[in-house]
């Protein structure tokens, strides 16, 4: 099983929207609606931002949204803020296993 | 509020067994709604799922680590544990424990509570 594929980095200016993609296969992302997204600031534990593809946990800003098309899941952050600068990881159930993406560093310009 | 705390040696010699424990406080590990998992992050790298366990003892492991990993649960102590055998320098990482919402048998919908992480270095 290979890690899910994410872009290494994305950037955007405050107020803009960005989208991070997460590409898997028909054995993981494409077969299950069980993609989750995590935000990680340096030296901190990851924080759940999206689960089951598009659901937001209580307390997570509605600026964060998730979607899926085929074997690719996406995380969109609208109205970028400086505090959104962090690493983002996607994660998917993969049939008795769980896979993470390689991570995407978001820079807020 | 549920909290998770990892504990164990910060230094392990090559070829030995890494052992960590995650103590759950503020809630019961015996909830039917959750799995309990281990995730690691090598220095400067991404997250890697190690495996998960249900309170009944059912386990699910990363295929690439399965031959070296054992995850167990002690409901009387509200703890679950990780053992990783025959460690090498490649196992040096921050190890996290986390609570994972169950979406079905072995299926995780999201890891919503994480420990702070513990750094384990493999070196002689």
mmCIF file of C-alpha atoms in Angstrom:
data_model
loop_
_atom_site.group_PDB
_atom_site.id
_atom_site.type_symbol
_atom_site.label_atom_id
_atom_site.label_comp_id
_atom_site.label_asym_id
_atom_site.label_seq_id
_atom_site.Cartn_x
_atom_site.Cartn_y
_atom_site.Cartn_z
ATOM 1 C CA UNK A 1 0.000 0.000 0.000
ATOM 2 C CA UNK A 2 1.384 3.405 -0.986
ATOM 3 C CA UNK A 3 0.757 6.663 0.786
ATOM 4 C CA UNK A 4 -1.936 8.908 -0.609
ATOM 5 C CA UNK A 5 -0.569 11.619 -2.919
ATOM 6 C CA UNK A 6 -0.694 15.257 -1.864
ATOM 7 C CA UNK A 7 1.095 18.296 -3.286
ATOM 8 C CA UNK A 8 4.147 19.126 -1.205
ATOM 9 C CA UNK A 9 3.159 22.753 -0.845
ATOM 10 C CA UNK A 10 0.449 25.272 -1.610
ATOM 11 C CA UNK A 11 0.234 28.957 -0.875
ATOM 12 C CA UNK A 12 -2.298 31.752 -0.853
ATOM 13 C CA UNK A 13 -2.832 35.291 0.336
ATOM 14 C CA UNK A 14 -5.055 36.244 3.244
ATOM 15 C CA UNK A 15 -8.711 36.175 2.250
ATOM 16 C CA UNK A 16 -8.150 33.878 -0.710
ATOM 17 C CA UNK A 17 -9.242 30.254 -1.067
ATOM 18 C CA UNK A 18 -6.970 27.286 -1.618
ATOM 19 C CA UNK A 19 -7.590 23.618 -2.312
ATOM 20 C CA UNK A 20 -5.383 20.692 -1.344
ATOM 21 C CA UNK A 21 -5.846 17.477 -3.285
ATOM 22 C CA UNK A 22 -5.380 13.932 -2.018
ATOM 23 C CA UNK A 23 -5.176 11.227 -4.652
ATOM 24 C CA UNK A 24 -5.581 7.587 -3.838
ATOM 25 C CA UNK A 25 -6.895 4.545 -5.651
ATOM 26 C CA UNK A 26 -10.088 2.571 -6.080
ATOM 27 C CA UNK A 27 -8.949 0.497 -3.057
ATOM 28 C CA UNK A 28 -8.993 3.401 -0.624
ATOM 29 C CA UNK A 29 -10.269 6.924 -1.368
ATOM 30 C CA UNK A 30 -12.405 5.732 -4.249
ATOM 31 C CA UNK A 31 -14.102 2.909 -2.364
ATOM 32 C CA UNK A 32 -14.957 4.457 0.979
ATOM 33 C CA UNK A 33 -16.408 7.730 2.212
ATOM 34 C CA UNK A 34 -13.863 7.664 5.033
ATOM 35 C CA UNK A 35 -11.401 10.414 4.188
ATOM 36 C CA UNK A 36 -10.303 12.656 7.034
ATOM 37 C CA UNK A 37 -8.085 15.751 7.083
ATOM 38 C CA UNK A 38 -5.701 16.920 9.793
ATOM 39 C CA UNK A 39 -4.002 20.235 10.488
ATOM 40 C CA UNK A 40 -0.626 20.181 12.219
ATOM 41 C CA UNK A 41 1.252 23.200 13.475
ATOM 42 C CA UNK A 42 4.985 22.811 14.186
ATOM 43 C CA UNK A 43 5.675 20.833 17.324
ATOM 44 C CA UNK A 44 2.000 20.115 17.917
ATOM 45 C CA UNK A 45 -0.217 17.075 17.597
ATOM 46 C CA UNK A 46 -2.464 16.853 14.533
ATOM 47 C CA UNK A 47 -5.989 18.250 14.770
ATOM 48 C CA UNK A 48 -8.992 16.703 13.019
ATOM 49 C CA UNK A 49 -10.521 19.200 10.578
ATOM 50 C CA UNK A 50 -12.751 17.034 8.353
ATOM 51 C CA UNK A 51 -14.049 13.477 8.729
ATOM 52 C CA UNK A 52 -16.087 11.183 6.502
ATOM 53 C CA UNK A 53 -15.088 13.277 3.524
ATOM 54 C CA UNK A 54 -17.025 16.439 4.257
ATOM 55 C CA UNK A 55 -18.130 16.586 7.894
ATOM 56 C CA UNK A 56 -16.688 19.160 10.289
ATOM 57 C CA UNK A 57 -16.132 18.364 13.971
ATOM 58 C CA UNK A 58 -17.631 20.747 16.463
ATOM 59 C CA UNK A 59 -15.464 23.826 16.831
ATOM 60 C CA UNK A 60 -13.847 23.680 13.389
ATOM 61 C CA UNK A 61 -14.422 26.786 11.312
ATOM 62 C CA UNK A 62 -16.842 26.527 8.389
ATOM 63 C CA UNK A 63 -14.049 27.993 6.262
ATOM 64 C CA UNK A 64 -12.824 24.408 6.011
ATOM 65 C CA UNK A 65 -14.686 22.062 3.686
ATOM 66 C CA UNK A 66 -14.061 18.660 2.162
ATOM 67 C CA UNK A 67 -15.187 16.868 -0.970
ATOM 68 C CA UNK A 68 -14.414 13.840 -3.115
ATOM 69 C CA UNK A 69 -14.518 12.937 -6.769
ATOM 70 C CA UNK A 70 -13.527 9.457 -7.818
ATOM 71 C CA UNK A 71 -10.179 8.570 -6.290
ATOM 72 C CA UNK A 72 -9.343 12.141 -5.287
ATOM 73 C CA UNK A 73 -10.400 13.929 -2.125
ATOM 74 C CA UNK A 74 -9.992 17.659 -1.596
ATOM 75 C CA UNK A 75 -9.754 20.085 1.295
ATOM 76 C CA UNK A 76 -10.734 23.682 0.603
ATOM 77 C CA UNK A 77 -9.926 26.542 2.938
ATOM 78 C CA UNK A 78 -11.721 29.775 2.198
ATOM 79 C CA UNK A 79 -10.961 33.223 3.571
ATOM 80 C CA UNK A 80 -7.367 32.268 4.333
ATOM 81 C CA UNK A 81 -6.017 33.511 7.637
ATOM 82 C CA UNK A 82 -2.460 33.639 8.955
ATOM 83 C CA UNK A 83 -3.309 30.995 11.562
ATOM 84 C CA UNK A 84 -4.140 28.516 8.782
ATOM 85 C CA UNK A 85 -0.439 28.239 7.929
ATOM 86 C CA UNK A 86 0.377 24.649 8.848
ATOM 87 C CA UNK A 87 0.887 21.172 7.450
ATOM 88 C CA UNK A 88 -2.215 19.331 6.272
ATOM 89 C CA UNK A 89 -2.593 15.561 5.976
ATOM 90 C CA UNK A 90 -5.317 13.514 4.379
ATOM 91 C CA UNK A 91 -6.130 10.030 5.630
ATOM 92 C CA UNK A 92 -8.293 7.250 4.231
ATOM 93 C CA UNK A 93 -9.529 3.842 5.272
ATOM 94 C CA UNK A 94 -8.001 1.287 2.915
ATOM 95 C CA UNK A 95 -9.618 -2.038 3.708
ATOM 96 C CA UNK A 96 -8.479 -3.241 7.166
ATOM 97 C CA UNK A 97 -5.774 -0.574 7.071
ATOM 98 C CA UNK A 98 -5.483 3.200 7.147
ATOM 99 C CA UNK A 99 -3.323 5.391 4.924
ATOM 100 C CA UNK A 100 -2.039 8.920 5.339
ATOM 101 C CA UNK A 101 -1.008 11.275 2.597
ATOM 102 C CA UNK A 102 2.509 12.649 2.516
ATOM 103 C CA UNK A 103 1.363 16.042 3.777
ATOM 104 C CA UNK A 104 1.030 19.518 2.282
ATOM 105 C CA UNK A 105 2.661 22.629 3.692
ATOM 106 C CA UNK A 106 0.319 25.606 3.440
ATOM 107 C CA UNK A 107 1.982 28.991 3.365
ATOM 108 C CA UNK A 108 -0.094 32.109 3.882
ATOM 109 C CA UNK A 109 1.723 34.858 1.990
ATOM 110 C CA UNK B 1 -12.796 16.172 28.649
ATOM 111 C CA UNK B 2 -11.070 13.122 27.232
ATOM 112 C CA UNK B 3 -7.288 13.197 27.353
ATOM 113 C CA UNK B 4 -4.636 10.788 26.116
ATOM 114 C CA UNK B 5 -1.089 10.605 27.437
ATOM 115 C CA UNK B 6 1.747 8.554 25.980
ATOM 116 C CA UNK B 7 4.475 7.177 28.234
ATOM 117 C CA UNK B 8 7.555 5.032 27.808
ATOM 118 C CA UNK B 9 11.320 5.126 27.269
ATOM 119 C CA UNK B 10 12.639 7.915 25.085
ATOM 120 C CA UNK B 11 15.696 5.908 24.042
ATOM 121 C CA UNK B 12 15.727 2.355 22.715
ATOM 122 C CA UNK B 13 18.715 0.362 21.486
ATOM 123 C CA UNK B 14 18.759 -1.101 17.970
ATOM 124 C CA UNK B 15 17.301 -4.619 17.727
ATOM 125 C CA UNK B 16 15.393 -4.185 20.992
ATOM 126 C CA UNK B 17 11.661 -3.726 21.516
ATOM 127 C CA UNK B 18 10.018 -0.310 21.762
ATOM 128 C CA UNK B 19 7.209 -0.256 24.325
ATOM 129 C CA UNK B 20 4.765 2.606 24.836
ATOM 130 C CA UNK B 21 1.560 2.992 26.814
ATOM 131 C CA UNK B 22 -1.313 5.399 26.250
ATOM 132 C CA UNK B 23 -3.396 6.282 29.295
ATOM 133 C CA UNK B 24 -6.943 7.465 28.657
ATOM 134 C CA UNK B 25 -8.487 9.852 31.177
ATOM 135 C CA UNK B 26 -11.836 11.616 31.293
ATOM 136 C CA UNK B 27 -13.628 8.778 29.528
ATOM 137 C CA UNK B 28 -13.787 5.026 29.127
ATOM 138 C CA UNK B 29 -11.667 3.049 26.723
ATOM 139 C CA UNK B 30 -14.492 0.494 26.624
ATOM 140 C CA UNK B 31 -16.762 2.655 24.480
ATOM 141 C CA UNK B 32 -18.240 0.792 21.531
ATOM 142 C CA UNK B 33 -17.964 3.916 19.380
ATOM 143 C CA UNK B 34 -14.201 4.153 19.143
ATOM 144 C CA UNK B 35 -10.984 2.482 18.160
ATOM 145 C CA UNK B 36 -7.683 3.429 19.784
ATOM 146 C CA UNK B 37 -4.701 3.935 17.559
ATOM 147 C CA UNK B 38 -0.987 4.580 17.289
ATOM 148 C CA UNK B 39 0.517 6.944 14.713
ATOM 149 C CA UNK B 40 4.139 7.968 14.313
ATOM 150 C CA UNK B 41 6.016 10.800 12.635
ATOM 151 C CA UNK B 42 9.748 10.539 11.864
ATOM 152 C CA UNK B 43 11.690 13.791 12.216
ATOM 153 C CA UNK B 44 10.773 16.186 9.409
ATOM 154 C CA UNK B 45 8.468 13.651 7.754
ATOM 155 C CA UNK B 46 4.787 12.834 7.508
ATOM 156 C CA UNK B 47 2.373 10.796 9.578
ATOM 157 C CA UNK B 48 2.295 7.018 9.443
ATOM 158 C CA UNK B 49 -0.545 4.915 10.840
ATOM 159 C CA UNK B 50 0.821 2.026 12.912
ATOM 160 C CA UNK B 51 -2.369 0.279 13.959
ATOM 161 C CA UNK B 52 -5.587 0.347 15.945
ATOM 162 C CA UNK B 53 -7.354 -1.688 18.604
ATOM 163 C CA UNK B 54 -10.957 -2.033 19.774
ATOM 164 C CA UNK B 55 -11.749 -2.425 23.458
ATOM 165 C CA UNK B 56 -12.611 -6.074 22.787
ATOM 166 C CA UNK B 57 -9.040 -6.647 21.627
ATOM 167 C CA UNK B 58 -9.590 -6.718 17.852
ATOM 168 C CA UNK B 59 -6.538 -5.278 16.127
ATOM 169 C CA UNK B 60 -5.701 -3.786 12.737
ATOM 170 C CA UNK B 61 -2.102 -3.186 11.707
ATOM 171 C CA UNK B 62 -0.189 -1.360 8.974
ATOM 172 C CA UNK B 63 0.841 -4.180 6.613
ATOM 173 C CA UNK B 64 4.374 -2.784 6.377
ATOM 174 C CA UNK B 65 4.842 -3.054 10.161
ATOM 175 C CA UNK B 66 2.580 -5.989 10.944
ATOM 176 C CA UNK B 67 5.370 -8.513 11.510
ATOM 177 C CA UNK B 68 6.900 -6.325 14.254
ATOM 178 C CA UNK B 69 3.866 -4.684 15.899
ATOM 179 C CA UNK B 70 1.655 -5.719 18.771
ATOM 180 C CA UNK B 71 -1.074 -3.464 20.147
ATOM 181 C CA UNK B 72 -2.925 -4.511 23.295
ATOM 182 C CA UNK B 73 -5.576 -3.044 25.579
ATOM 183 C CA UNK B 74 -6.052 -3.134 29.347
ATOM 184 C CA UNK B 75 -9.589 -1.975 30.062
ATOM 185 C CA UNK B 76 -9.092 -2.255 33.827
ATOM 186 C CA UNK B 77 -6.386 0.405 33.646
ATOM 187 C CA UNK B 78 -7.998 2.388 30.793
ATOM 188 C CA UNK B 79 -4.781 1.971 28.813
ATOM 189 C CA UNK B 80 -3.621 0.589 25.509
ATOM 190 C CA UNK B 81 -0.076 -0.245 24.531
ATOM 191 C CA UNK B 82 2.286 -0.534 21.588
ATOM 192 C CA UNK B 83 5.182 -2.916 21.186
ATOM 193 C CA UNK B 84 7.470 -2.648 18.160
ATOM 194 C CA UNK B 85 10.182 -5.252 17.946
ATOM 195 C CA UNK B 86 13.586 -5.329 16.263
ATOM 196 C CA UNK B 87 13.804 -1.564 16.033
ATOM 197 C CA UNK B 88 16.282 0.305 13.861
ATOM 198 C CA UNK B 89 17.149 3.967 13.435
ATOM 199 C CA UNK B 90 14.280 4.179 10.931
ATOM 200 C CA UNK B 91 11.862 3.740 13.844
ATOM 201 C CA UNK B 92 13.024 6.990 15.444
ATOM 202 C CA UNK B 93 9.937 9.183 15.547
ATOM 203 C CA UNK B 94 7.362 11.036 17.583
ATOM 204 C CA UNK B 95 4.758 8.463 18.541
ATOM 205 C CA UNK B 96 1.163 9.586 19.035
ATOM 206 C CA UNK B 97 -1.810 7.752 20.448
ATOM 207 C CA UNK B 98 -5.272 8.801 19.326
ATOM 208 C CA UNK B 99 -8.964 8.045 19.632
ATOM 209 C CA UNK B 100 -10.597 7.101 16.351
ATOM 210 C CA UNK B 101 -14.328 7.129 15.706
ATOM 211 C CA UNK B 102 -15.528 3.774 14.457
ATOM 212 C CA UNK B 103 -17.427 3.706 11.177
ATOM 213 C CA UNK B 104 -17.673 -0.064 10.924
ATOM 214 C CA UNK B 105 -15.570 -3.130 11.570
ATOM 215 C CA UNK B 106 -11.988 -1.907 11.396
ATOM 216 C CA UNK B 107 -13.124 1.314 9.740
ATOM 217 C CA UNK B 108 -12.058 4.687 11.096
ATOM 218 C CA UNK B 109 -13.914 7.848 10.215
ATOM 219 C CA UNK B 110 -11.577 10.273 11.961
ATOM 220 C CA UNK B 111 -9.083 10.569 14.804
ATOM 221 C CA UNK B 112 -10.533 13.270 17.015
ATOM 222 C CA UNK B 113 -8.479 13.190 20.217
ATOM 223 C CA UNK B 114 -4.682 12.940 20.214
ATOM 224 C CA UNK B 115 -2.017 12.660 22.840
ATOM 225 C CA UNK B 116 0.759 15.229 22.856
ATOM 226 C CA UNK B 117 3.205 12.708 21.399
ATOM 227 C CA UNK B 118 6.357 11.194 22.771
ATOM 228 C CA UNK B 119 9.750 11.175 21.065
ATOM 229 C CA UNK B 120 11.472 7.819 20.763
ATOM 230 C CA UNK B 121 15.053 7.666 19.547
ATOM 231 C CA UNK B 122 16.646 4.407 18.459
ATOM 232 C CA UNK B 123 20.365 4.560 19.126
ATOM 233 C CA UNK B 124 23.064 2.582 20.832
#
